[in-house]
Amino acid sequence: MLKTPYLLFLGDAPDALAAKVAQGIKDWRPDHVVGQLRLPGCGADMKVADMGLEEAYAAGARTLVIGVANRGGVISKAWMEVLKDALRHGYDLASGLHNLLKHEPELVALAYELGRALHDVRVPEVMYPIANGIKRAGKRCLAVGTDCSVGKMYTGLAMDAEMRKRGLKSTFRPTGQTGILITGDGVPLDAVVADFMAGAVEYLTSDNDADHWDHIEGQGSLFHVSYSGVTMALIHGGQPDALVLSHEPTRTHMRGLPSYDLPSLEALRDMVLPIAQVANPNVRIIGISVNTQHLAEDDALAYLAEVEGRMGLPTVDPFRQGAGRLVDALAAL
Amino acid sequence: MLKTPYLLFLGDAPDALAAKVAQGIKDWRPDHVVGQLRLPGCGADMKVADMGLEEAYAAGARTLVIGVANRGGVISKAWMEVLKDALRHGYDLASGLHNLLKHEPELVALAYELGRALHDVRVPEVMYPIANGIKRAGKRCLAVGTDCSVGKMYTGLAMDAEMRKRGLKSTFRPTGQTGILITGDGVPLDAVVADFMAGAVEYLTSDNDADHWDHIEGQGSLFHVSYSGVTMALIHGGQPDALVLSHEPTRTHMRGLPSYDLPSLEALRDMVLPIAQVANPNVRIIGISVNTQHLAEDDALAYLAEVEGRMGLPTVDPFRQGAGRLVDALAAL
């Protein structure tokens, strides 16, 4: 688990897109953010205070989170100086980069000497068990998509935020690196060894209060042949009580698979339900979340209404409209 | 890929069951077996020549295969002497043990010095790609089970053997440690990192002659919540043209999951077909293999006839009856 709050390291990110991990933290866990640290030439701005290491530490920051992708997959010399300085100032480091902090001998040696932690959130830090399938207390909700990257994480975060706003018991359970950096905890499921995937999800979503909801971050798609095994493990390890179908209506083919068409929402519904019933016979599909970012407002609303009529389920874009109706549907279960 | 042929190391196996990996090699690849090496007290016998290291090497053996489970998960001192001696005599070593050869510094040092290979077939030796889903040339058959350990590997080996007996083009493609030791090559799928599972299966079953069949070793079950993600990756990475449903009729619950009932063959059929159609719209279920080892001959034959009538598919126990009718069904596709 990462120590909070964070100082967000934006490095020399050329634009906001390159700093989308930092943006996610700022959007969803503003309380975790003390400030941002930018290098000369940085074009991204989280609209929080620019701070140096000393100032942010004094303001409470305990982890420097690398909130930006590095260019060319190399940790530059300029970055390295900042990271070493951060360790010296008392920070742990957290990163979702492909090249690991743990593979940088200078950082490893310094962190060891100073007793700091290096968190590479792409890599599991836990020996997960084999899943046992035993029914757990508490409730769980999972978004499953017609494709990868259709807004499943956003849906879970939005439902969790809405529930907490209403004073209901709720936890977002990340299964990918951005989610883990946002909340400070989770399972990097795509890096878990096959036999332990479902067990890792059970570990992530253990027993809880009867009226508590875990919002499990979805991954992949049952229809995406590269990653469908990960999705399957999420469904059977998570044994969700509620499913949300997620879709992006302007996609012309499955992400990264030009010869694969997207399934219809009906096809997803018909495939996922019997699969999810294996782990939880009482599972219900409670709604649909649509990522309408590529549609104009009128077109988006018309599309949502059309889907809602066709599927008979509350259908929203949680970004445009909030997740209130999805949370209403959970409450009605 | 393991160098063949093998000398089978049975160690001090108390009985045949403890040496079932060696038995599998002897049964399915007798041409790979030069002889067996047994220590005092060994109660297993593969009915092949007992040989020392020197004699077997002279007879062509190039890999010493540990064909037995070790007691208590420790490589004993007596074993270690044999393994080191084998390296000195010119052998590579191959093992499916939980504790790895690569974790024994004495073996690592000696193998390095002598230029020998240590093959721990539980551990991937290849960096597998992410699956690309592109249609490959050649044909593929996969057995999918109502549960784990219902005879999927045996079914694939039997179909492969029958096809080769008929002079047809066929390869068994192992995805587990026993299968890998039997054939000398394959992918230890349960040890592959989640994101690369389907890609590992694509790698294993690459382009081939149009009339060539890969018989992919099945793993897990879509209905087994601990391992269903592995099964999913096999189906989408393997993009099978033909499926065989596998079942063990005396199982009272899912293996290792006392609170989970087995699905019916109908439920398996209805779930697997739309999943497999994602990767290959032309996939067909061509038959059913039943492991009837716990049924008397009459009961077994009656059960097979009942299932065949109910499901409308050729239904055999490949161990009792051979895989001829399943191969006939493949040929009829």
PDB file of N, CA, C and O in Angstrom, chain A residues 96 98 121-124 148-149 152 175-177 187-197 218-221 224-234 255 257, chain B residues 124 126-133 187 189-203 229-230 232-234 236-237:
ATOM      1  N   GLY A  96       4.411   3.488 -12.422  1.00  0.00           N
ATOM      2  CA  GLY A  96       3.772   2.495 -13.276  1.00  0.00           C
ATOM      3  C   GLY A  96       4.524   2.334 -14.585  1.00  0.00           C
ATOM      4  O   GLY A  96       3.994   1.787 -15.544  1.00  0.00           O
ATOM      5  N   HIS A  98       7.080   1.058 -17.526  1.00  0.00           N
ATOM      6  CA  HIS A  98       7.495  -0.278 -17.975  1.00  0.00           C
ATOM      7  C   HIS A  98       8.868  -0.643 -17.418  1.00  0.00           C
ATOM      8  O   HIS A  98       9.102  -1.766 -16.983  1.00  0.00           O
ATOM      9  N   VAL A 121       4.188  -0.436  -9.546  1.00  0.00           N
ATOM     10  CA  VAL A 121       2.834  -0.980  -9.437  1.00  0.00           C
ATOM     11  C   VAL A 121       2.462  -1.879 -10.618  1.00  0.00           C
ATOM     12  O   VAL A 121       1.387  -2.468 -10.625  1.00  0.00           O
ATOM     13  N   ARG A 122       3.337  -2.024 -11.620  1.00  0.00           N
ATOM     14  CA  ARG A 122       3.110  -3.015 -12.668  1.00  0.00           C
ATOM     15  C   ARG A 122       3.407  -4.432 -12.207  1.00  0.00           C
ATOM     16  O   ARG A 122       3.104  -5.394 -12.917  1.00  0.00           O
ATOM     17  N   VAL A 123       4.107  -4.552 -11.082  1.00  0.00           N
ATOM     18  CA  VAL A 123       4.613  -5.859 -10.665  1.00  0.00           C
ATOM     19  C   VAL A 123       3.942  -6.257  -9.352  1.00  0.00           C
ATOM     20  O   VAL A 123       3.920  -5.471  -8.408  1.00  0.00           O
ATOM     21  N   PRO A 124       3.402  -7.479  -9.275  1.00  0.00           N
ATOM     22  CA  PRO A 124       2.764  -7.900  -8.024  1.00  0.00           C
ATOM     23  C   PRO A 124       3.770  -7.904  -6.881  1.00  0.00           C
ATOM     24  O   PRO A 124       4.908  -8.335  -7.046  1.00  0.00           O
ATOM     25  N   CYS A 148     -11.738  -3.606 -24.829  1.00  0.00           N
ATOM     26  CA  CYS A 148     -10.832  -2.970 -23.872  1.00  0.00           C
ATOM     27  C   CYS A 148     -11.013  -1.451 -23.944  1.00  0.00           C
ATOM     28  O   CYS A 148     -11.446  -0.914 -24.966  1.00  0.00           O
ATOM     29  N   SER A 149     -10.610  -0.766 -22.870  1.00  0.00           N
ATOM     30  CA  SER A 149     -10.530   0.701 -22.871  1.00  0.00           C
ATOM     31  C   SER A 149     -11.814   1.366 -23.337  1.00  0.00           C
ATOM     32  O   SER A 149     -11.810   2.231 -24.205  1.00  0.00           O
ATOM     33  N   LYS A 152     -14.356   1.219 -18.354  1.00  0.00           N
ATOM     34  CA  LYS A 152     -14.701   0.387 -17.195  1.00  0.00           C
ATOM     35  C   LYS A 152     -14.125   0.962 -15.889  1.00  0.00           C
ATOM     36  O   LYS A 152     -14.807   0.996 -14.866  1.00  0.00           O
ATOM     37  N   THR A 175      -7.384  -2.920 -10.457  1.00  0.00           N
ATOM     38  CA  THR A 175      -6.715  -4.104 -10.992  1.00  0.00           C
ATOM     39  C   THR A 175      -5.700  -3.735 -12.077  1.00  0.00           C
ATOM     40  O   THR A 175      -5.176  -4.615 -12.753  1.00  0.00           O
ATOM     41  N   GLY A 176      -5.438  -2.435 -12.212  1.00  0.00           N
ATOM     42  CA  GLY A 176      -4.461  -1.986 -13.206  1.00  0.00           C
ATOM     43  C   GLY A 176      -3.623  -0.868 -12.621  1.00  0.00           C
ATOM     44  O   GLY A 176      -3.949  -0.311 -11.563  1.00  0.00           O
ATOM     45  N   GLN A 177      -2.557  -0.524 -13.307  1.00  0.00           N
ATOM     46  CA  GLN A 177      -1.568   0.377 -12.713  1.00  0.00           C
ATOM     47  C   GLN A 177      -2.112   1.777 -12.429  1.00  0.00           C
ATOM     48  O   GLN A 177      -1.808   2.337 -11.372  1.00  0.00           O
ATOM     49  N   VAL A 187      -4.320  -4.751  -7.248  1.00  0.00           N
ATOM     50  CA  VAL A 187      -3.638  -5.904  -7.834  1.00  0.00           C
ATOM     51  C   VAL A 187      -3.363  -5.619  -9.312  1.00  0.00           C
ATOM     52  O   VAL A 187      -4.295  -5.354 -10.069  1.00  0.00           O
ATOM     53  N   PRO A 188      -2.097  -5.666  -9.748  1.00  0.00           N
ATOM     54  CA  PRO A 188      -1.798  -5.474 -11.173  1.00  0.00           C
ATOM     55  C   PRO A 188      -2.080  -6.769 -11.928  1.00  0.00           C
ATOM     56  O   PRO A 188      -1.169  -7.546 -12.247  1.00  0.00           O
ATOM     57  N   LEU A 189      -3.361  -6.996 -12.225  1.00  0.00           N
ATOM     58  CA  LEU A 189      -3.808  -8.328 -12.636  1.00  0.00           C
ATOM     59  C   LEU A 189      -3.134  -8.831 -13.899  1.00  0.00           C
ATOM     60  O   LEU A 189      -2.854 -10.028 -14.028  1.00  0.00           O
ATOM     61  N   ASP A 190      -2.837  -7.922 -14.843  1.00  0.00           N
ATOM     62  CA  ASP A 190      -2.258  -8.400 -16.101  1.00  0.00           C
ATOM     63  C   ASP A 190      -0.829  -8.913 -15.923  1.00  0.00           C
ATOM     64  O   ASP A 190      -0.282  -9.526 -16.828  1.00  0.00           O
ATOM     65  N   ALA A 191      -0.242  -8.681 -14.753  1.00  0.00           N
ATOM     66  CA  ALA A 191       1.116  -9.165 -14.494  1.00  0.00           C
ATOM     67  C   ALA A 191       1.146 -10.370 -13.556  1.00  0.00           C
ATOM     68  O   ALA A 191       2.215 -10.860 -13.207  1.00  0.00           O
ATOM     69  N   VAL A 192      -0.029 -10.857 -13.170  1.00  0.00           N
ATOM     70  CA  VAL A 192      -0.101 -12.014 -12.265  1.00  0.00           C
ATOM     71  C   VAL A 192       0.027 -13.298 -13.085  1.00  0.00           C
ATOM     72  O   VAL A 192      -0.475 -13.377 -14.207  1.00  0.00           O
ATOM     73  N   VAL A 193       0.689 -14.296 -12.531  1.00  0.00           N
ATOM     74  CA  VAL A 193       0.837 -15.583 -13.204  1.00  0.00           C
ATOM     75  C   VAL A 193      -0.524 -16.276 -13.303  1.00  0.00           C
ATOM     76  O   VAL A 193      -1.331 -16.214 -12.378  1.00  0.00           O
ATOM     77  N   ALA A 194      -0.754 -16.919 -14.453  1.00  0.00           N
ATOM     78  CA  ALA A 194      -2.063 -17.460 -14.829  1.00  0.00           C
ATOM     79  C   ALA A 194      -2.798 -18.179 -13.696  1.00  0.00           C
ATOM     80  O   ALA A 194      -3.963 -17.895 -13.420  1.00  0.00           O
ATOM     81  N   ASP A 195      -2.134 -19.105 -13.041  1.00  0.00           N
ATOM     82  CA  ASP A 195      -2.797 -19.922 -12.027  1.00  0.00           C
ATOM     83  C   ASP A 195      -3.311 -19.115 -10.841  1.00  0.00           C
ATOM     84  O   ASP A 195      -4.147 -19.620 -10.086  1.00  0.00           O
ATOM     85  N   PHE A 196      -2.838 -17.917 -10.660  1.00  0.00           N
ATOM     86  CA  PHE A 196      -3.158 -17.151  -9.461  1.00  0.00           C
ATOM     87  C   PHE A 196      -4.053 -15.935  -9.741  1.00  0.00           C
ATOM     88  O   PHE A 196      -4.327 -15.149  -8.846  1.00  0.00           O
ATOM     89  N   MET A 197      -4.499 -15.782 -11.002  1.00  0.00           N
ATOM     90  CA  MET A 197      -5.297 -14.602 -11.354  1.00  0.00           C
ATOM     91  C   MET A 197      -6.573 -14.509 -10.524  1.00  0.00           C
ATOM     92  O   MET A 197      -6.842 -13.478  -9.895  1.00  0.00           O
ATOM     93  N   GLY A 218     -12.629  -3.311 -14.021  1.00  0.00           N
ATOM     94  CA  GLY A 218     -12.636  -4.313 -15.087  1.00  0.00           C
ATOM     95  C   GLY A 218     -11.371  -4.254 -15.922  1.00  0.00           C
ATOM     96  O   GLY A 218     -10.645  -3.257 -15.924  1.00  0.00           O
ATOM     97  N   GLN A 219     -11.098  -5.358 -16.623  1.00  0.00           N
ATOM     98  CA  GLN A 219      -9.940  -5.441 -17.522  1.00  0.00           C
ATOM     99  C   GLN A 219     -10.354  -6.201 -18.765  1.00  0.00           C
ATOM    100  O   GLN A 219     -11.118  -7.160 -18.679  1.00  0.00           O
ATOM    101  N   GLY A 220      -9.799  -5.793 -19.907  1.00  0.00           N
ATOM    102  CA  GLY A 220      -9.996  -6.561 -21.142  1.00  0.00           C
ATOM    103  C   GLY A 220     -11.449  -6.663 -21.532  1.00  0.00           C
ATOM    104  O   GLY A 220     -12.266  -5.772 -21.248  1.00  0.00           O
ATOM    105  N   SER A 221     -11.793  -7.767 -22.180  1.00  0.00           N
ATOM    106  CA  SER A 221     -13.155  -8.042 -22.611  1.00  0.00           C
ATOM    107  C   SER A 221     -13.253  -9.530 -22.916  1.00  0.00           C
ATOM    108  O   SER A 221     -12.291 -10.126 -23.411  1.00  0.00           O
ATOM    109  N   HIS A 224     -12.276  -9.919 -26.416  1.00  0.00           N
ATOM    110  CA  HIS A 224     -10.945  -9.507 -26.883  1.00  0.00           C
ATOM    111  C   HIS A 224      -9.991 -10.679 -26.698  1.00  0.00           C
ATOM    112  O   HIS A 224      -9.586 -11.002 -25.581  1.00  0.00           O
ATOM    113  N   VAL A 225      -9.613 -11.312 -27.817  1.00  0.00           N
ATOM    114  CA  VAL A 225      -8.902 -12.596 -27.724  1.00  0.00           C
ATOM    115  C   VAL A 225      -7.538 -12.475 -27.049  1.00  0.00           C
ATOM    116  O   VAL A 225      -7.017 -13.466 -26.550  1.00  0.00           O
ATOM    117  N   SER A 226      -6.948 -11.287 -27.002  1.00  0.00           N
ATOM    118  CA  SER A 226      -5.641 -11.165 -26.346  1.00  0.00           C
ATOM    119  C   SER A 226      -5.753 -11.229 -24.827  1.00  0.00           C
ATOM    120  O   SER A 226      -4.829 -11.704 -24.156  1.00  0.00           O
ATOM    121  N   TYR A 227      -6.856 -10.727 -24.286  1.00  0.00           N
ATOM    122  CA  TYR A 227      -6.942 -10.521 -22.831  1.00  0.00           C
ATOM    123  C   TYR A 227      -8.166 -11.167 -22.176  1.00  0.00           C
ATOM    124  O   TYR A 227      -8.419 -10.948 -20.989  1.00  0.00           O
ATOM    125  N   SER A 228      -8.928 -11.939 -22.930  1.00  0.00           N
ATOM    126  CA  SER A 228     -10.190 -12.468 -22.394  1.00  0.00           C
ATOM    127  C   SER A 228      -9.976 -13.345 -21.167  1.00  0.00           C
ATOM    128  O   SER A 228     -10.855 -13.436 -20.304  1.00  0.00           O
ATOM    129  N   GLY A 229      -8.804 -13.988 -21.061  1.00  0.00           N
ATOM    130  CA  GLY A 229      -8.536 -14.825 -19.890  1.00  0.00           C
ATOM    131  C   GLY A 229      -8.461 -13.998 -18.616  1.00  0.00           C
ATOM    132  O   GLY A 229      -8.849 -14.462 -17.533  1.00  0.00           O
ATOM    133  N   VAL A 230      -7.965 -12.782 -18.736  1.00  0.00           N
ATOM    134  CA  VAL A 230      -7.896 -11.887 -17.580  1.00  0.00           C
ATOM    135  C   VAL A 230      -9.313 -11.490 -17.156  1.00  0.00           C
ATOM    136  O   VAL A 230      -9.653 -11.487 -15.966  1.00  0.00           O
ATOM    137  N   THR A 231     -10.157 -11.175 -18.141  1.00  0.00           N
ATOM    138  CA  THR A 231     -11.551 -10.828 -17.857  1.00  0.00           C
ATOM    139  C   THR A 231     -12.255 -11.987 -17.151  1.00  0.00           C
ATOM    140  O   THR A 231     -12.989 -11.798 -16.177  1.00  0.00           O
ATOM    141  N   MET A 232     -12.021 -13.183 -17.667  1.00  0.00           N
ATOM    142  CA  MET A 232     -12.644 -14.383 -17.082  1.00  0.00           C
ATOM    143  C   MET A 232     -12.250 -14.530 -15.612  1.00  0.00           C
ATOM    144  O   MET A 232     -13.101 -14.816 -14.762  1.00  0.00           O
ATOM    145  N   ALA A 233     -10.971 -14.350 -15.325  1.00  0.00           N
ATOM    146  CA  ALA A 233     -10.496 -14.496 -13.941  1.00  0.00           C
ATOM    147  C   ALA A 233     -11.124 -13.430 -13.040  1.00  0.00           C
ATOM    148  O   ALA A 233     -11.415 -13.679 -11.868  1.00  0.00           O
ATOM    149  N   LEU A 234     -11.343 -12.229 -13.577  1.00  0.00           N
ATOM    150  CA  LEU A 234     -12.006 -11.166 -12.808  1.00  0.00           C
ATOM    151  C   LEU A 234     -13.435 -11.553 -12.458  1.00  0.00           C
ATOM    152  O   LEU A 234     -13.903 -11.318 -11.351  1.00  0.00           O
ATOM    153  N   ARG A 255      -9.955  -3.189 -30.139  1.00  0.00           N
ATOM    154  CA  ARG A 255      -8.713  -2.443 -29.945  1.00  0.00           C
ATOM    155  C   ARG A 255      -7.485  -3.311 -30.225  1.00  0.00           C
ATOM    156  O   ARG A 255      -7.262  -4.332 -29.571  1.00  0.00           O
ATOM    157  N   LEU A 257      -7.009  -5.151 -32.783  1.00  0.00           N
ATOM    158  CA  LEU A 257      -7.344  -6.351 -33.570  1.00  0.00           C
ATOM    159  C   LEU A 257      -8.205  -5.939 -34.766  1.00  0.00           C
ATOM    160  O   LEU A 257      -9.432  -6.051 -34.740  1.00  0.00           O
TER     161      LEU A 257
ATOM    162  N   PRO B 124       8.242 -20.898 -17.838  1.00  0.00           N
ATOM    163  CA  PRO B 124       8.397 -20.521 -19.248  1.00  0.00           C
ATOM    164  C   PRO B 124       9.849 -20.167 -19.572  1.00  0.00           C
ATOM    165  O   PRO B 124      10.511 -19.475 -18.798  1.00  0.00           O
ATOM    166  N   VAL B 126      10.502 -18.806 -22.618  1.00  0.00           N
ATOM    167  CA  VAL B 126      10.344 -17.929 -23.777  1.00  0.00           C
ATOM    168  C   VAL B 126       9.606 -16.665 -23.338  1.00  0.00           C
ATOM    169  O   VAL B 126       8.776 -16.711 -22.441  1.00  0.00           O
ATOM    170  N   MET B 127       9.939 -15.509 -23.947  1.00  0.00           N
ATOM    171  CA  MET B 127       9.142 -14.293 -23.776  1.00  0.00           C
ATOM    172  C   MET B 127       8.018 -14.355 -24.808  1.00  0.00           C
ATOM    173  O   MET B 127       8.261 -14.115 -25.990  1.00  0.00           O
ATOM    174  N   TYR B 128       6.833 -14.686 -24.379  1.00  0.00           N
ATOM    175  CA  TYR B 128       5.734 -14.826 -25.328  1.00  0.00           C
ATOM    176  C   TYR B 128       5.196 -13.460 -25.724  1.00  0.00           C
ATOM    177  O   TYR B 128       5.242 -12.517 -24.948  1.00  0.00           O
ATOM    178  N   PRO B 129       4.631 -13.380 -26.939  1.00  0.00           N
ATOM    179  CA  PRO B 129       4.035 -12.110 -27.387  1.00  0.00           C
ATOM    180  C   PRO B 129       2.609 -11.952 -26.850  1.00  0.00           C
ATOM    181  O   PRO B 129       2.025 -12.900 -26.342  1.00  0.00           O
ATOM    182  N   ILE B 130       2.079 -10.749 -26.981  1.00  0.00           N
ATOM    183  CA  ILE B 130       0.637 -10.525 -26.811  1.00  0.00           C
ATOM    184  C   ILE B 130      -0.060 -11.149 -28.025  1.00  0.00           C
ATOM    185  O   ILE B 130       0.421 -11.019 -29.146  1.00  0.00           O
ATOM    186  N   ALA B 131      -1.176 -11.819 -27.793  1.00  0.00           N
ATOM    187  CA  ALA B 131      -1.897 -12.451 -28.906  1.00  0.00           C
ATOM    188  C   ALA B 131      -2.370 -11.397 -29.907  1.00  0.00           C
ATOM    189  O   ALA B 131      -2.823 -10.330 -29.519  1.00  0.00           O
ATOM    190  N   ASN B 132      -2.270 -11.736 -31.210  1.00  0.00           N
ATOM    191  CA  ASN B 132      -2.749 -10.804 -32.235  1.00  0.00           C
ATOM    192  C   ASN B 132      -4.045 -11.270 -32.897  1.00  0.00           C
ATOM    193  O   ASN B 132      -4.635 -10.540 -33.705  1.00  0.00           O
ATOM    194  N   GLY B 133      -4.482 -12.492 -32.602  1.00  0.00           N
ATOM    195  CA  GLY B 133      -5.779 -12.963 -33.094  1.00  0.00           C
ATOM    196  C   GLY B 133      -5.848 -13.235 -34.584  1.00  0.00           C
ATOM    197  O   GLY B 133      -6.923 -13.577 -35.098  1.00  0.00           O
ATOM    198  N   VAL B 187       4.270 -25.270 -23.873  1.00  0.00           N
ATOM    199  CA  VAL B 187       4.139 -24.039 -23.095  1.00  0.00           C
ATOM    200  C   VAL B 187       3.541 -24.381 -21.726  1.00  0.00           C
ATOM    201  O   VAL B 187       2.445 -24.942 -21.664  1.00  0.00           O
ATOM    202  N   LEU B 189       1.440 -23.302 -19.514  1.00  0.00           N
ATOM    203  CA  LEU B 189       0.521 -22.170 -19.567  1.00  0.00           C
ATOM    204  C   LEU B 189       0.145 -21.625 -18.195  1.00  0.00           C
ATOM    205  O   LEU B 189      -0.012 -20.415 -18.033  1.00  0.00           O
ATOM    206  N   ASP B 190       0.045 -22.513 -17.189  1.00  0.00           N
ATOM    207  CA  ASP B 190      -0.390 -22.003 -15.888  1.00  0.00           C
ATOM    208  C   ASP B 190       0.673 -21.132 -15.219  1.00  0.00           C
ATOM    209  O   ASP B 190       0.399 -20.478 -14.224  1.00  0.00           O
ATOM    210  N   ALA B 191       1.885 -21.116 -15.771  1.00  0.00           N
ATOM    211  CA  ALA B 191       2.957 -20.290 -15.207  1.00  0.00           C
ATOM    212  C   ALA B 191       3.233 -19.037 -16.039  1.00  0.00           C
ATOM    213  O   ALA B 191       4.133 -18.263 -15.723  1.00  0.00           O
ATOM    214  N   VAL B 192       2.444 -18.831 -17.092  1.00  0.00           N
ATOM    215  CA  VAL B 192       2.645 -17.659 -17.952  1.00  0.00           C
ATOM    216  C   VAL B 192       1.928 -16.459 -17.335  1.00  0.00           C
ATOM    217  O   VAL B 192       0.851 -16.604 -16.746  1.00  0.00           O
ATOM    218  N   VAL B 193       2.511 -15.281 -17.473  1.00  0.00           N
ATOM    219  CA  VAL B 193       1.898 -14.056 -16.957  1.00  0.00           C
ATOM    220  C   VAL B 193       0.629 -13.733 -17.759  1.00  0.00           C
ATOM    221  O   VAL B 193       0.591 -13.904 -18.975  1.00  0.00           O
ATOM    222  N   ALA B 194      -0.402 -13.281 -17.021  1.00  0.00           N
ATOM    223  CA  ALA B 194      -1.752 -13.132 -17.557  1.00  0.00           C
ATOM    224  C   ALA B 194      -1.823 -12.519 -18.960  1.00  0.00           C
ATOM    225  O   ALA B 194      -2.452 -13.074 -19.857  1.00  0.00           O
ATOM    226  N   ASP B 195      -1.169 -11.399 -19.164  1.00  0.00           N
ATOM    227  CA  ASP B 195      -1.264 -10.690 -20.434  1.00  0.00           C
ATOM    228  C   ASP B 195      -0.743 -11.489 -21.623  1.00  0.00           C
ATOM    229  O   ASP B 195      -1.035 -11.132 -22.769  1.00  0.00           O
ATOM    230  N   PHE B 196       0.038 -12.507 -21.374  1.00  0.00           N
ATOM    231  CA  PHE B 196       0.698 -13.228 -22.461  1.00  0.00           C
ATOM    232  C   PHE B 196       0.158 -14.641 -22.665  1.00  0.00           C
ATOM    233  O   PHE B 196       0.683 -15.391 -23.481  1.00  0.00           O
ATOM    234  N   MET B 197      -0.897 -15.007 -21.926  1.00  0.00           N
ATOM    235  CA  MET B 197      -1.411 -16.382 -22.019  1.00  0.00           C
ATOM    236  C   MET B 197      -1.868 -16.723 -23.437  1.00  0.00           C
ATOM    237  O   MET B 197      -1.431 -17.726 -24.012  1.00  0.00           O
ATOM    238  N   ALA B 198      -2.748 -15.910 -23.980  1.00  0.00           N
ATOM    239  CA  ALA B 198      -3.277 -16.220 -25.311  1.00  0.00           C
ATOM    240  C   ALA B 198      -2.158 -16.151 -26.351  1.00  0.00           C
ATOM    241  O   ALA B 198      -2.115 -16.965 -27.290  1.00  0.00           O
ATOM    242  N   GLY B 199      -1.231 -15.219 -26.184  1.00  0.00           N
ATOM    243  CA  GLY B 199      -0.094 -15.125 -27.101  1.00  0.00           C
ATOM    244  C   GLY B 199       0.789 -16.357 -27.027  1.00  0.00           C
ATOM    245  O   GLY B 199       1.349 -16.796 -28.049  1.00  0.00           O
ATOM    246  N   ALA B 200       0.928 -16.931 -25.837  1.00  0.00           N
ATOM    247  CA  ALA B 200       1.727 -18.152 -25.698  1.00  0.00           C
ATOM    248  C   ALA B 200       1.084 -19.302 -26.469  1.00  0.00           C
ATOM    249  O   ALA B 200       1.786 -20.127 -27.073  1.00  0.00           O
ATOM    250  N   VAL B 201      -0.245 -19.339 -26.473  1.00  0.00           N
ATOM    251  CA  VAL B 201      -0.946 -20.406 -27.199  1.00  0.00           C
ATOM    252  C   VAL B 201      -0.829 -20.179 -28.710  1.00  0.00           C
ATOM    253  O   VAL B 201      -0.641 -21.130 -29.479  1.00  0.00           O
ATOM    254  N   GLU B 202      -0.898 -18.929 -29.143  1.00  0.00           N
ATOM    255  CA  GLU B 202      -0.660 -18.639 -30.565  1.00  0.00           C
ATOM    256  C   GLU B 202       0.747 -19.081 -30.979  1.00  0.00           C
ATOM    257  O   GLU B 202       0.942 -19.681 -32.035  1.00  0.00           O
ATOM    258  N   TYR B 203       1.714 -18.777 -30.127  1.00  0.00           N
ATOM    259  CA  TYR B 203       3.107 -19.149 -30.376  1.00  0.00           C
ATOM    260  C   TYR B 203       3.250 -20.666 -30.505  1.00  0.00           C
ATOM    261  O   TYR B 203       3.973 -21.179 -31.364  1.00  0.00           O
ATOM    262  N   GLY B 229      -9.752 -18.693 -16.324  1.00  0.00           N
ATOM    263  CA  GLY B 229      -9.057 -17.725 -17.169  1.00  0.00           C
ATOM    264  C   GLY B 229      -8.032 -18.392 -18.071  1.00  0.00           C
ATOM    265  O   GLY B 229      -7.798 -17.941 -19.206  1.00  0.00           O
ATOM    266  N   VAL B 230      -7.409 -19.452 -17.583  1.00  0.00           N
ATOM    267  CA  VAL B 230      -6.442 -20.196 -18.386  1.00  0.00           C
ATOM    268  C   VAL B 230      -7.162 -20.902 -19.535  1.00  0.00           C
ATOM    269  O   VAL B 230      -6.706 -20.880 -20.690  1.00  0.00           O
ATOM    270  N   MET B 232      -9.957 -19.986 -20.891  1.00  0.00           N
ATOM    271  CA  MET B 232     -10.380 -18.935 -21.827  1.00  0.00           C
ATOM    272  C   MET B 232      -9.245 -18.561 -22.786  1.00  0.00           C
ATOM    273  O   MET B 232      -9.459 -18.431 -23.998  1.00  0.00           O
ATOM    274  N   ALA B 233      -8.046 -18.384 -22.234  1.00  0.00           N
ATOM    275  CA  ALA B 233      -6.902 -18.009 -23.072  1.00  0.00           C
ATOM    276  C   ALA B 233      -6.570 -19.121 -24.064  1.00  0.00           C
ATOM    277  O   ALA B 233      -6.143 -18.847 -25.202  1.00  0.00           O
ATOM    278  N   LEU B 234      -6.758 -20.374 -23.669  1.00  0.00           N
ATOM    279  CA  LEU B 234      -6.525 -21.492 -24.591  1.00  0.00           C
ATOM    280  C   LEU B 234      -7.498 -21.448 -25.762  1.00  0.00           C
ATOM    281  O   LEU B 234      -7.118 -21.702 -26.910  1.00  0.00           O
ATOM    282  N   HIS B 236      -9.219 -18.771 -26.911  1.00  0.00           N
ATOM    283  CA  HIS B 236      -9.045 -17.607 -27.786  1.00  0.00           C
ATOM    284  C   HIS B 236      -7.658 -17.554 -28.413  1.00  0.00           C
ATOM    285  O   HIS B 236      -7.494 -17.024 -29.506  1.00  0.00           O
ATOM    286  N   GLY B 237      -6.642 -18.071 -27.739  1.00  0.00           N
ATOM    287  CA  GLY B 237      -5.323 -18.137 -28.361  1.00  0.00           C
ATOM    288  C   GLY B 237      -5.220 -19.279 -29.357  1.00  0.00           C
ATOM    289  O   GLY B 237      -4.562 -19.160 -30.384  1.00  0.00           O
TER     290      GLY B 237
END
